[in-house]
Amino acid sequence: MLRKALLLSCLLGLLLAAPASAATIRMDMNAIYPESNFHSQGAIEFAKKVEAATNGGVVITVHAGGALGFKGPELLRSVKDAAVPMSDILMGVVGGSEEIFGISSMPRVATTYEEARKFYDIARPAYEKACERWNQKLLYAAPWPPSGIFAKRAMNTPDDLRGLKIRTYDRNGALFLEAAGSHPMSLPWGEVYSALQTGLADSVLTSAVSGKDGKFWEVLSDFAEIGYAFPLNMVTINLDWWKALSKEQQDAMLAVAAEVEASQWQVSATQNAEAIAAVKAGGIKVQTPPAAVQERLDEIARKMLDDFLATAKPETKAVFEAYLK
């Protein structure tokens, strides 16, 4: 509460002071992942370029690795309430708060970077409106590399999915894997490795990049590239902080955001290829599962999408209609 009060007090001072261009505006940005992660590196690059583009008028301090103490599910509200002025947010984790944020992790809707980009471009206006409803502005978003399954066995038949004690990152993943016969669980990322060591979990739905960062070859043996989804990580700013910026500063920040977004999409693809090579070098056997497995996963994904759209909001349905036509 004290931290929030101090931040709000600083913001009020900015709003009541002379025009924003007359003084440097300083703000903190929460970054979920370790500093070495490409999403955090993108945030750091964004901050550097914003400072340069505004001639030092806007200075953003990036706190990587969740150092500020904010956690995934609460981030949408944390930025809304200005408990932190800016943050990156894994969209699927806040899908329970705003339906549209869950769509990027709907299974097998996008199976290539090209499809993921098309899906994002169509959905972007809806994402922006959702952010506004939560008193924030969407600056940019970029995907994680495609999610696959790290496990202690290959996925050679649909039965190999059964019984997996598998860590997932959002509700969509849990529903998908439960339908496949697995036993999904939710764990903070920092607890995943120890869970694999102790046997609490024996598999993980995640990207090759996360598998590399987690050194999963020490506890697991296989990675199945199932092309599950390209979950989006977005960066937002509290609207009150945004409005405290001058028009010139806002324009500069948006220009930098567009530049960093384009770069981060390219970096994601590059990081995926490098991570696949790294986990192979560590001893992980990488496979593209055979047709029988893919067909079963497609069957589950189609039913999930049908069930989801049956009760989805009109704006969500409109995104899928435009994407799938």
Coordinates of C-alpha atoms in Angstrom, one line a residue:
M1 CA 0.0 0.0 0.0
L2 CA 2.9 2.4 0.8
R3 CA 4.5 1.7 -2.5
K4 CA 1.2 2.4 -4.3
A5 CA 0.6 5.6 -2.3
L6 CA 4.1 6.9 -3.2
L7 CA 3.7 6.2 -6.9
L8 CA 0.3 7.9 -7.0
S9 CA 1.7 10.9 -5.1
C10 CA 4.5 11.2 -7.7
L11 CA 2.0 10.9 -10.5
L12 CA -0.2 13.6 -8.9
G13 CA 2.8 15.9 -8.7
L14 CA 3.5 15.4 -12.4
L15 CA -0.1 16.2 -13.3
L16 CA -0.2 19.4 -11.2
A17 CA 3.3 20.6 -12.2
A18 CA 4.4 22.6 -15.2
P19 CA 4.0 21.0 -18.7
A20 CA 5.5 17.6 -19.0
S21 CA 8.1 18.9 -21.5
A22 CA 9.5 21.2 -18.8
A23 CA 10.9 18.4 -16.6
T24 CA 12.0 14.9 -16.9
I25 CA 9.3 12.3 -16.3
R26 CA 10.6 9.2 -14.6
M27 CA 8.7 6.0 -14.4
D28 CA 9.3 2.4 -13.4
M29 CA 8.5 -0.6 -15.6
N30 CA 8.0 -4.1 -14.3
A31 CA 9.4 -6.9 -16.4
I32 CA 8.4 -10.4 -15.5
Y33 CA 11.3 -12.4 -16.9
P34 CA 15.0 -12.4 -16.1
E35 CA 17.1 -9.7 -17.6
S36 CA 18.7 -12.2 -20.1
N37 CA 15.3 -13.1 -21.5
F38 CA 14.5 -11.5 -24.9
H39 CA 11.3 -10.0 -23.7
S40 CA 13.2 -8.2 -20.9
Q41 CA 15.9 -7.2 -23.3
G42 CA 13.2 -5.8 -25.6
A43 CA 11.9 -3.7 -22.6
I44 CA 15.4 -2.4 -21.8
E45 CA 15.9 -1.5 -25.5
F46 CA 12.5 0.3 -25.5
A47 CA 13.4 2.3 -22.4
K48 CA 16.8 3.4 -23.9
K49 CA 15.2 4.4 -27.2
V50 CA 12.4 6.3 -25.5
E51 CA 14.9 8.3 -23.5
A52 CA 16.9 9.1 -26.6
A53 CA 13.8 9.9 -28.7
T54 CA 12.5 12.3 -26.0
N55 CA 15.9 13.9 -25.5
G56 CA 15.9 12.7 -21.9
G57 CA 12.4 13.9 -21.2
V58 CA 11.1 10.5 -20.4
V59 CA 13.3 8.1 -18.4
I60 CA 12.0 4.5 -17.9
T61 CA 13.7 2.2 -15.3
V62 CA 13.1 -1.4 -16.2
H63 CA 13.0 -3.8 -13.2
A64 CA 13.6 -7.3 -14.7
G65 CA 12.9 -10.7 -13.1
G66 CA 9.8 -9.5 -11.3
A67 CA 12.0 -7.5 -8.9
L68 CA 9.2 -5.2 -7.9
G69 CA 7.2 -8.1 -6.6
F70 CA 4.2 -8.0 -9.0
K71 CA 3.0 -11.3 -10.3
G72 CA 1.3 -12.4 -13.5
P73 CA -2.4 -12.6 -12.7
E74 CA -2.4 -9.2 -10.8
L75 CA -0.5 -7.2 -13.4
L76 CA -3.5 -5.9 -15.3
R77 CA -5.0 -4.4 -12.1
S78 CA -1.5 -3.2 -10.9
V79 CA -1.1 -1.1 -14.0
K80 CA -4.7 0.0 -13.9
D81 CA -4.3 1.3 -10.4
A82 CA -0.9 2.8 -11.1
A83 CA 0.7 0.6 -8.5
V84 CA 3.3 0.3 -11.3
P85 CA 3.2 2.8 -14.2
M86 CA 4.3 0.2 -16.9
S87 CA 4.6 -3.5 -17.2
D88 CA 4.9 -6.4 -19.6
I89 CA 2.1 -8.8 -19.2
L90 CA 1.7 -12.4 -20.5
M91 CA -1.8 -12.0 -22.1
G92 CA -3.1 -15.5 -21.4
V93 CA -2.4 -15.1 -17.7
V94 CA -4.9 -12.3 -17.5
G95 CA -7.4 -13.9 -19.9
G96 CA -9.7 -14.4 -16.9
S97 CA -10.0 -10.7 -16.4
E98 CA -10.5 -9.8 -20.0
E99 CA -11.6 -12.5 -22.5
I100 CA -9.9 -11.1 -25.5
F101 CA -6.5 -11.5 -23.8
G102 CA -6.8 -15.2 -23.8
I103 CA -7.1 -15.7 -27.5
S104 CA -3.4 -15.7 -28.4
S105 CA -2.9 -19.0 -26.5
M106 CA -5.9 -20.7 -28.0
P107 CA -4.4 -24.0 -29.1
R108 CA -3.3 -24.4 -32.8
V109 CA -5.2 -21.3 -34.0
A110 CA -1.8 -20.1 -35.2
T111 CA 0.9 -22.6 -36.0
T112 CA 3.5 -20.4 -37.8
Y113 CA 4.9 -17.0 -37.1
E114 CA 3.1 -15.7 -40.3
E115 CA -0.2 -16.9 -39.0
A116 CA 0.5 -15.5 -35.5
R117 CA 1.3 -12.1 -36.9
K118 CA -1.9 -12.1 -39.0
F119 CA -3.9 -13.1 -35.9
Y120 CA -2.2 -10.3 -33.9
D121 CA -2.8 -7.6 -36.5
I122 CA -6.5 -8.5 -36.7
A123 CA -6.9 -8.6 -33.0
R124 CA -4.8 -5.5 -32.1
P125 CA -7.7 -3.0 -32.1
A126 CA -9.6 -5.3 -29.7
Y127 CA -6.6 -5.6 -27.5
E128 CA -6.3 -1.8 -27.5
K129 CA -9.9 -1.3 -26.4
A130 CA -9.5 -3.9 -23.7
C131 CA -6.5 -2.1 -22.4
E132 CA -8.4 1.1 -22.3
R133 CA -11.1 -0.5 -20.3
W134 CA -8.4 -1.3 -17.8
N135 CA -7.1 2.3 -17.7
Q136 CA -4.0 1.6 -19.8
K137 CA -2.6 1.9 -23.2
L138 CA -1.1 -0.9 -25.3
L139 CA 2.3 0.0 -26.5
Y140 CA 3.5 -3.2 -28.2
A141 CA 3.2 -7.0 -28.1
A142 CA 5.4 -9.8 -29.2
P143 CA 5.1 -13.6 -29.2
W144 CA 6.8 -16.3 -27.3
P145 CA 8.2 -18.9 -29.6
P146 CA 5.7 -21.8 -30.2
S147 CA 4.9 -23.9 -27.1
G148 CA 5.8 -27.5 -27.1
I149 CA 6.0 -30.3 -24.6
F150 CA 9.1 -31.1 -22.6
A151 CA 8.8 -34.5 -21.0
K152 CA 10.6 -37.7 -20.0
R153 CA 9.3 -39.5 -23.1
A154 CA 8.5 -38.8 -26.8
M155 CA 5.0 -38.2 -27.9
N156 CA 4.7 -41.0 -30.4
T157 CA 1.1 -41.9 -30.0
P158 CA -1.9 -40.1 -28.4
D159 CA -1.6 -42.4 -25.4
D160 CA 1.8 -40.8 -24.6
L161 CA -0.1 -37.6 -23.6
R162 CA -2.1 -39.5 -21.0
G163 CA -1.0 -39.3 -17.4
L164 CA 1.5 -36.5 -17.8
K165 CA 1.9 -34.3 -14.7
I166 CA 2.4 -31.2 -16.8
R167 CA 2.9 -27.6 -15.8
T168 CA 1.0 -25.1 -18.0
Y169 CA 0.9 -21.4 -18.1
D170 CA -2.8 -20.5 -18.4
R171 CA -6.3 -21.9 -18.4
N172 CA -6.3 -22.7 -22.2
G173 CA -3.3 -24.9 -21.8
A174 CA -4.9 -26.7 -18.8
L175 CA -8.2 -27.4 -20.7
F176 CA -6.3 -28.6 -23.8
L177 CA -4.0 -31.0 -21.9
E178 CA -6.8 -32.3 -19.6
A179 CA -8.7 -33.2 -22.8
A180 CA -5.7 -35.1 -24.0
G181 CA -5.6 -37.1 -20.8
S182 CA -2.9 -35.2 -19.0
H183 CA -2.9 -33.8 -15.4
P184 CA -2.2 -30.1 -15.9
M185 CA -1.0 -28.0 -13.0
S186 CA -0.2 -24.3 -12.4
L187 CA 3.2 -23.5 -10.8
P188 CA 5.2 -20.3 -10.6
W189 CA 8.1 -20.5 -13.1
G190 CA 10.6 -20.3 -10.2
E191 CA 9.2 -23.6 -8.8
V192 CA 9.1 -25.6 -12.0
Y193 CA 12.7 -27.0 -12.0
S194 CA 12.4 -28.2 -8.4
A195 CA 9.0 -29.7 -9.2
L196 CA 10.6 -31.7 -12.0
Q197 CA 13.4 -32.8 -9.7
T198 CA 11.1 -34.1 -7.0
G199 CA 8.6 -35.7 -9.4
L200 CA 5.7 -33.3 -8.5
A201 CA 5.7 -32.6 -12.3
D202 CA 7.2 -34.7 -15.1
S203 CA 6.6 -32.4 -18.1
V204 CA 6.1 -28.8 -19.1
L205 CA 4.1 -27.0 -21.8
T206 CA 6.4 -24.2 -22.8
S207 CA 8.8 -22.9 -25.5
A208 CA 12.2 -24.1 -26.4
V209 CA 13.5 -20.8 -25.1
S210 CA 12.2 -21.4 -21.7
G211 CA 13.5 -25.0 -21.8
K212 CA 16.9 -23.7 -22.6
D213 CA 16.7 -21.0 -19.8
G214 CA 15.5 -23.7 -17.4
K215 CA 18.2 -26.2 -18.4
F216 CA 15.6 -28.9 -18.8
W217 CA 18.0 -31.4 -20.2
E218 CA 19.2 -31.9 -16.6
V219 CA 15.8 -33.3 -15.7
L220 CA 13.9 -34.2 -18.9
S221 CA 14.8 -36.0 -22.1
D222 CA 12.4 -35.0 -24.9
F223 CA 10.8 -32.0 -26.6
A224 CA 7.8 -32.4 -28.8
E225 CA 7.2 -29.5 -31.2
I226 CA 3.4 -29.6 -31.2
G227 CA 2.9 -26.0 -32.5
Y228 CA 0.5 -25.4 -29.6
A229 CA 0.4 -21.6 -29.7
F230 CA 2.4 -18.3 -29.9
P231 CA 1.3 -16.6 -26.7
L232 CA 1.7 -12.9 -26.7
N233 CA 3.6 -10.8 -24.2
M234 CA 2.3 -7.2 -24.2
V235 CA 3.7 -3.9 -22.7
T236 CA 1.3 -1.4 -21.4
I237 CA 1.3 2.0 -19.6
N238 CA -1.2 3.4 -17.2
L239 CA -3.4 5.9 -18.9
D240 CA -2.9 8.6 -16.3
W241 CA 0.8 8.4 -16.7
W242 CA 0.3 8.4 -20.5
K243 CA -1.7 11.6 -20.4
A244 CA 0.9 13.2 -18.3
L245 CA 3.2 13.1 -21.4
S246 CA 3.3 15.8 -24.0
K247 CA 1.9 15.1 -27.4
E248 CA 5.5 15.0 -28.7
Q249 CA 6.6 12.5 -26.1
Q250 CA 3.6 10.3 -26.8
D251 CA 4.3 10.3 -30.5
A252 CA 8.0 9.5 -29.8
M253 CA 7.0 6.6 -27.5
L254 CA 4.6 5.1 -30.0
A255 CA 7.2 5.3 -32.8
V256 CA 9.7 3.5 -30.6
A257 CA 7.1 1.0 -29.6
A258 CA 6.4 0.1 -33.3
E259 CA 10.1 -0.2 -33.9
V260 CA 10.7 -2.5 -30.9
E261 CA 7.6 -4.6 -31.7
A262 CA 8.9 -5.3 -35.2
S263 CA 12.3 -6.2 -33.8
Q264 CA 10.9 -8.4 -31.1
W265 CA 8.9 -10.5 -33.5
Q266 CA 12.1 -11.2 -35.5
V267 CA 14.1 -11.9 -32.3
S268 CA 11.4 -14.4 -31.2
A269 CA 11.9 -16.4 -34.3
T270 CA 15.7 -16.3 -34.1
Q271 CA 15.6 -17.2 -30.4
N272 CA 13.5 -20.2 -31.1
A273 CA 15.9 -21.6 -33.7
E274 CA 18.8 -21.0 -31.3
A275 CA 17.0 -22.5 -28.4
I276 CA 16.2 -25.7 -30.4
A277 CA 19.9 -26.1 -31.2
A278 CA 20.8 -25.4 -27.5
V279 CA 18.4 -28.0 -26.0
K280 CA 19.6 -30.5 -28.6
A281 CA 23.2 -29.8 -27.6
G282 CA 22.2 -30.4 -24.0
G283 CA 20.9 -33.9 -24.9
I284 CA 17.2 -33.3 -25.4
K285 CA 15.7 -35.3 -28.3
V286 CA 13.5 -33.0 -30.4
Q287 CA 10.7 -34.4 -32.4
T288 CA 7.8 -33.4 -34.6
P289 CA 5.1 -35.9 -33.4
P290 CA 3.6 -38.2 -36.0
A291 CA 0.3 -37.7 -37.7
A292 CA -1.8 -39.6 -35.2
V293 CA -0.7 -37.3 -32.4
Q294 CA -1.2 -34.2 -34.5
E295 CA -4.7 -35.3 -35.5
R296 CA -5.7 -35.9 -31.9
L297 CA -4.4 -32.5 -30.9
D298 CA -6.3 -30.8 -33.8
E299 CA -9.5 -32.6 -32.8
I300 CA -9.1 -31.3 -29.2
A301 CA -8.3 -27.8 -30.4
R302 CA -11.3 -27.6 -32.8
K303 CA -13.6 -28.6 -30.0
M304 CA -12.1 -26.1 -27.6
L305 CA -12.5 -23.3 -30.1
D306 CA -16.1 -24.3 -30.9
D307 CA -16.9 -24.3 -27.2
F308 CA -15.2 -21.0 -26.6
L309 CA -16.9 -19.2 -29.5
A310 CA -20.3 -20.5 -28.5
T311 CA -20.2 -18.1 -25.5
A312 CA -17.6 -15.6 -26.6
K313 CA -18.3 -11.8 -26.7
P314 CA -19.2 -10.2 -30.1
E315 CA -15.8 -8.5 -30.4
T316 CA -14.0 -11.8 -29.8
K317 CA -16.1 -13.6 -32.3
A318 CA -15.4 -10.8 -34.9
V319 CA -11.7 -11.3 -34.5
F320 CA -11.9 -15.0 -35.2
E321 CA -14.3 -14.5 -38.1
A322 CA -11.9 -12.1 -39.7
Y323 CA -8.9 -14.4 -39.1
L324 CA -10.5 -17.6 -40.2
K325 CA -12.3 -16.5 -43.3

